[in-house]
C-alpha positions as a Markdown table, in Angstrom:
| # | Residue | x | y | z |
|---|---|---|---|---|
| 1 | Unk | 131.9 | 27.4 | 58.7 |
| 2 | Unk | 132.7 | 24.6 | 57.1 |
| 3 | Unk | 134.8 | 23.3 | 60.3 |
| 4 | Unk | 131.3 | 23.4 | 61.6 |
| 5 | Unk | 130.0 | 20.7 | 59.2 |
| 6 | Unk | 133.7 | 18.9 | 59.5 |
| 7 | Unk | 132.9 | 18.6 | 63.2 |
| 8 | Unk | 129.8 | 17.3 | 62.8 |
| 9 | Unk | 130.6 | 14.6 | 60.9 |
| 10 | Unk | 133.7 | 13.8 | 63.4 |
| 11 | Unk | 131.4 | 13.7 | 66.6 |
| 12 | Unk | 128.2 | 12.1 | 64.6 |
| 13 | Unk | 130.9 | 9.0 | 63.1 |
| 14 | Unk | 134.4 | 9.6 | 64.4 |
| 15 | Unk | 134.3 | 10.1 | 68.7 |
| 16 | Unk | 135.7 | 6.1 | 68.7 |
| 17 | Unk | 137.9 | 6.8 | 66.4 |
| 18 | Unk | 139.2 | 10.1 | 67.5 |
| 19 | Unk | 143.0 | 9.6 | 67.8 |
| 20 | Unk | 143.1 | 8.4 | 64.3 |
| 21 | Unk | 141.3 | 12.1 | 63.4 |
| 22 | Unk | 144.0 | 13.9 | 65.1 |
| 23 | Unk | 146.5 | 11.9 | 63.6 |
| 24 | Unk | 145.5 | 12.3 | 60.1 |
| 25 | Unk | 145.0 | 16.0 | 60.9 |
| 26 | Unk | 148.6 | 15.8 | 61.5 |
| 27 | Unk | 149.7 | 14.4 | 58.7 |
| 28 | Unk | 147.6 | 16.4 | 56.5 |
| 29 | Unk | 149.4 | 19.3 | 58.1 |
| 30 | Unk | 153.0 | 18.3 | 58.0 |
| 31 | Unk | 152.2 | 17.3 | 53.8 |
| 32 | Unk | 150.9 | 20.9 | 53.1 |
| 33 | Unk | 153.9 | 22.4 | 54.9 |
| 34 | Unk | 156.2 | 20.1 | 52.8 |
| 35 | Unk | 154.8 | 22.0 | 49.8 |
| 36 | Unk | 154.2 | 25.5 | 51.4 |
| 37 | Unk | 155.9 | 27.8 | 49.4 |
| 38 | Unk | 156.5 | 30.4 | 51.9 |
| 39 | Unk | 158.4 | 28.4 | 54.6 |
| 40 | Unk | 161.1 | 31.4 | 54.8 |
| 41 | Unk | 158.3 | 34.1 | 55.2 |
| 42 | Unk | 157.9 | 35.4 | 58.5 |
| 43 | Unk | 155.5 | 38.4 | 57.5 |
| 44 | Unk | 152.1 | 38.1 | 56.3 |
| 45 | Unk | 153.0 | 35.2 | 53.9 |
| 46 | Unk | 154.6 | 33.1 | 56.8 |
| 47 | Unk | 153.1 | 30.3 | 58.4 |
| 48 | Unk | 150.8 | 32.4 | 60.4 |
| 49 | Unk | 150.4 | 34.9 | 57.6 |
| 50 | Unk | 147.0 | 36.5 | 56.7 |
| 51 | Unk | 147.8 | 36.2 | 53.2 |
| 52 | Unk | 147.9 | 32.8 | 53.0 |
| 53 | Unk | 145.4 | 29.7 | 53.4 |
| 54 | Unk | 147.9 | 27.1 | 55.5 |
| 55 | Unk | 147.3 | 28.4 | 59.1 |
| 56 | Unk | 143.5 | 27.0 | 58.2 |
| 57 | Unk | 144.5 | 23.4 | 58.4 |
| 58 | Unk | 145.9 | 23.2 | 61.6 |
| 59 | Unk | 143.4 | 25.3 | 63.5 |
| 60 | Unk | 140.8 | 22.8 | 62.9 |
| 61 | Unk | 143.2 | 21.1 | 65.4 |
| 62 | Unk | 142.1 | 23.6 | 67.9 |
| 63 | Unk | 138.7 | 23.5 | 67.0 |
| 64 | Unk | 138.9 | 19.8 | 67.5 |
| 65 | Unk | 140.6 | 20.2 | 71.0 |
| 66 | Unk | 138.0 | 22.6 | 71.9 |
| 67 | Unk | 134.9 | 19.9 | 70.9 |
| 68 | Unk | 137.2 | 17.2 | 72.8 |
| 69 | Unk | 137.7 | 19.0 | 76.2 |
| 70 | Unk | 133.9 | 20.1 | 75.8 |
| 71 | Unk | 132.7 | 16.6 | 75.7 |
| 72 | Unk | 135.1 | 15.2 | 78.4 |
| 73 | Unk | 134.0 | 17.6 | 80.6 |
| 74 | Unk | 130.6 | 17.7 | 80.2 |
| 75 | Unk | 130.7 | 13.7 | 81.1 |
| 76 | Unk | 133.2 | 14.4 | 83.8 |
| 77 | Unk | 135.8 | 12.3 | 82.5 |
| 78 | Unk | 137.9 | 15.7 | 83.0 |
| 79 | Unk | 139.5 | 17.6 | 85.9 |
| 80 | Unk | 139.0 | 21.2 | 85.4 |
| 81 | Unk | 140.8 | 22.5 | 88.8 |
| 82 | Unk | 143.3 | 25.2 | 88.1 |
| 83 | Unk | 146.9 | 24.7 | 89.5 |
| 84 | Unk | 149.3 | 26.8 | 89.9 |
| 85 | Unk | 151.7 | 24.8 | 87.4 |
| 86 | Unk | 148.9 | 25.8 | 84.6 |
| 87 | Unk | 150.3 | 29.7 | 84.8 |
| 88 | Unk | 153.8 | 28.0 | 84.7 |
| 89 | Unk | 153.1 | 25.6 | 81.5 |
| 90 | Unk | 151.3 | 28.8 | 79.7 |
| 91 | Unk | 154.3 | 31.0 | 80.0 |
| 92 | Unk | 156.3 | 28.3 | 78.8 |
| 93 | Unk | 154.3 | 27.4 | 75.9 |
| 94 | Unk | 154.3 | 31.8 | 75.1 |
| 95 | Unk | 157.9 | 31.7 | 75.6 |
| 96 | Unk | 158.5 | 28.7 | 73.2 |
| 97 | Unk | 155.8 | 30.2 | 70.5 |
| 98 | Unk | 157.3 | 33.6 | 70.5 |
| 99 | Unk | 161.1 | 33.0 | 70.9 |
| 100 | Unk | 160.8 | 30.4 | 67.7 |
| 101 | Unk | 159.4 | 33.0 | 65.6 |
| 102 | Unk | 161.7 | 36.2 | 67.1 |
| 103 | Unk | 164.4 | 33.6 | 65.9 |
| 104 | Unk | 163.3 | 32.8 | 62.5 |
| 105 | Unk | 162.9 | 36.6 | 62.1 |
| 106 | Unk | 166.6 | 37.4 | 63.2 |
| 107 | Unk | 168.0 | 34.2 | 61.4 |
| 108 | Unk | 166.2 | 33.0 | 58.3 |
| 109 | Unk | 167.6 | 29.3 | 58.3 |
| 110 | Unk | 165.2 | 29.0 | 61.6 |
| 111 | Unk | 162.0 | 30.3 | 59.6 |
| 112 | Unk | 161.0 | 26.5 | 58.7 |
| 113 | Unk | 160.9 | 25.7 | 62.2 |
| 114 | Unk | 158.2 | 27.8 | 62.7 |
| 115 | Unk | 156.1 | 24.8 | 62.3 |
| 116 | Unk | 157.2 | 23.3 | 65.7 |
| 117 | Unk | 155.2 | 26.1 | 67.1 |
| 118 | Unk | 152.0 | 24.7 | 66.7 |
| 119 | Unk | 152.0 | 22.3 | 69.7 |
| 120 | Unk | 153.1 | 25.0 | 71.8 |
| 121 | Unk | 150.4 | 27.2 | 70.1 |
| 122 | Unk | 147.5 | 24.7 | 71.0 |
| 123 | Unk | 149.4 | 24.5 | 74.7 |
| 124 | Unk | 148.7 | 28.1 | 74.9 |
| 125 | Unk | 144.9 | 27.7 | 74.1 |
| 126 | Unk | 144.6 | 24.7 | 76.5 |
| 127 | Unk | 146.6 | 26.5 | 79.2 |
| 128 | Unk | 144.1 | 29.8 | 79.1 |
| 129 | Unk | 141.1 | 27.2 | 79.4 |
| 130 | Unk | 142.7 | 26.0 | 82.8 |
| 131 | Unk | 143.2 | 29.3 | 84.1 |
| 132 | Unk | 139.9 | 30.6 | 82.8 |
| 133 | Unk | 138.5 | 27.9 | 85.6 |
| 134 | Unk | 139.9 | 29.7 | 88.2 |
| 135 | Unk | 137.5 | 30.2 | 91.4 |
| 136 | Unk | 138.8 | 34.0 | 91.3 |
| 137 | Unk | 137.3 | 34.4 | 87.5 |
| 138 | Unk | 134.6 | 32.3 | 88.2 |
| 139 | Unk | 133.3 | 35.3 | 90.6 |
| 140 | Unk | 133.8 | 37.5 | 87.7 |
| 141 | Unk | 131.8 | 35.7 | 85.3 |
| 142 | Unk | 128.9 | 35.6 | 88.1 |
| 143 | Unk | 129.2 | 39.3 | 88.6 |
| 144 | Unk | 126.0 | 40.9 | 86.7 |
| 145 | Unk | 128.2 | 43.5 | 85.0 |
| 146 | Unk | 131.3 | 41.9 | 84.2 |
| 147 | Unk | 129.3 | 38.9 | 82.6 |
| 148 | Unk | 127.2 | 41.6 | 80.5 |
| 149 | Unk | 130.4 | 42.9 | 79.7 |
| 150 | Unk | 132.0 | 39.9 | 78.5 |
| 151 | Unk | 129.1 | 38.5 | 76.4 |
| 152 | Unk | 128.7 | 41.9 | 74.5 |
| 153 | Unk | 132.5 | 41.4 | 73.7 |
| 154 | Unk | 131.7 | 37.5 | 72.9 |
| 155 | Unk | 129.4 | 38.5 | 70.5 |
| 156 | Unk | 131.2 | 40.8 | 68.6 |
| 157 | Unk | 133.8 | 38.2 | 68.0 |
| 158 | Unk | 132.8 | 37.6 | 64.2 |
| 159 | Unk | 132.6 | 41.0 | 63.2 |
| 160 | Unk | 135.7 | 42.2 | 64.9 |
| 161 | Unk | 137.4 | 39.6 | 63.1 |
| 162 | Unk | 135.9 | 40.6 | 59.8 |
| 163 | Unk | 136.7 | 44.5 | 60.0 |
| 164 | Unk | 140.2 | 44.5 | 62.6 |
| 165 | Unk | 142.4 | 44.2 | 59.5 |
| 166 | Unk | 141.3 | 47.4 | 58.1 |
| 167 | Unk | 141.3 | 49.2 | 61.2 |
| 168 | Unk | 144.8 | 48.4 | 63.1 |
| 169 | Unk | 147.0 | 51.7 | 62.7 |
| 170 | Unk | 150.6 | 52.5 | 63.6 |
| 171 | Unk | 149.5 | 56.4 | 64.0 |
| 172 | Unk | 149.2 | 55.9 | 68.0 |
| 173 | Unk | 152.1 | 54.6 | 68.3 |
| 174 | Unk | 153.8 | 57.2 | 70.1 |
| 175 | Unk | 151.3 | 57.0 | 73.0 |
| 176 | Unk | 152.1 | 53.1 | 73.4 |
| 177 | Unk | 150.8 | 51.6 | 75.3 |
| 178 | Unk | 147.4 | 53.9 | 75.3 |
| 179 | Unk | 147.2 | 53.1 | 71.9 |
| 180 | Unk | 146.3 | 49.5 | 73.1 |
| 181 | Unk | 143.1 | 49.9 | 74.3 |
| 182 | Unk | 142.3 | 53.2 | 72.4 |
| 183 | Unk | 142.7 | 50.8 | 69.6 |
| 184 | Unk | 140.6 | 47.8 | 71.0 |
| 185 | Unk | 137.6 | 50.4 | 71.6 |
| 186 | Unk | 137.6 | 51.4 | 68.2 |
| 187 | Unk | 137.1 | 48.2 | 66.8 |
| 188 | Unk | 134.5 | 47.1 | 69.3 |
| 189 | Unk | 132.3 | 50.1 | 68.5 |
| 190 | Unk | 132.7 | 49.6 | 64.9 |
| 191 | Unk | 131.7 | 46.0 | 65.3 |
| 192 | Unk | 128.9 | 46.3 | 66.9 |
| 193 | Unk | 127.6 | 49.2 | 64.5 |
| 194 | Unk | 128.7 | 46.6 | 61.6 |
| 195 | Unk | 126.5 | 44.0 | 63.4 |
| 196 | Unk | 123.4 | 46.6 | 63.9 |
| 197 | Unk | 123.7 | 47.2 | 60.0 |
| 198 | Unk | 123.5 | 43.3 | 59.6 |
| 199 | Unk | 120.7 | 42.9 | 61.6 |
| 200 | Unk | 118.9 | 45.8 | 59.8 |
| 201 | Unk | 119.9 | 44.7 | 56.5 |
| 202 | Unk | 118.8 | 40.8 | 57.5 |
| 203 | Unk | 115.4 | 42.3 | 58.8 |
| 204 | Unk | 114.6 | 44.1 | 55.5 |
| 205 | Unk | 113.9 | 40.9 | 53.9 |
| 206 | Unk | 111.0 | 40.0 | 56.6 |
| 207 | Unk | 107.5 | 40.2 | 56.1 |
| 208 | Unk | 107.3 | 41.4 | 59.9 |
| 209 | Unk | 108.1 | 45.2 | 60.8 |
| 210 | Unk | 111.5 | 46.3 | 61.9 |
| 211 | Unk | 112.2 | 45.1 | 65.3 |
| 212 | Unk | 114.6 | 47.8 | 66.4 |
| 213 | Unk | 115.1 | 46.9 | 69.8 |
| 214 | Unk | 116.6 | 43.2 | 68.3 |
| 215 | Unk | 119.2 | 45.6 | 66.1 |
| 216 | Unk | 120.6 | 47.5 | 68.7 |
| 217 | Unk | 120.6 | 45.1 | 71.3 |
| 218 | Unk | 124.0 | 44.9 | 73.3 |
| 219 | Unk | 123.7 | 40.4 | 73.3 |
């Protein structure tokens, strides 16, 4: 939520100097990483670890990239056509992103070099967006059932993010890969219940009557 405030400031006052904003973020990321005390960690304390806060600095870069792409597409300055090379480049980014991390786990001396994976993470985000603009996928988006399913899952992103850490389990690893859709469905169900509770709670402090249709709405 803090980033939305920063993003508003960037869009409102700094779009003419957007390159300088990106450069400042890159410098801030490198300086923070220089003092990052867990360079040799690859677990929950590493560069992408959930118990440290470093990842939130470069993640703002992903948010800036999304805003920049959105504004350029809206103004017609960016070509959104999907090409076969986008898939190849996506696979390349994924390979390097995970390859460096795998090497870091096997060889401790490689761990500090995980910082080089950040541009490739941005590449993964960008080329997934490019592929999602493919005509075959656009037909899926326009399908009534598929559209509602996508909107439902998208609407549960916040709740899913908040609770997933407490629902992950390795108890079903013996049925891999079937454990993946089972756990995913479980997380989405609990996220939906969490959202219903939140909506009930928010309506409790209103003077109007409860609107149960909105509490249990899938939107």
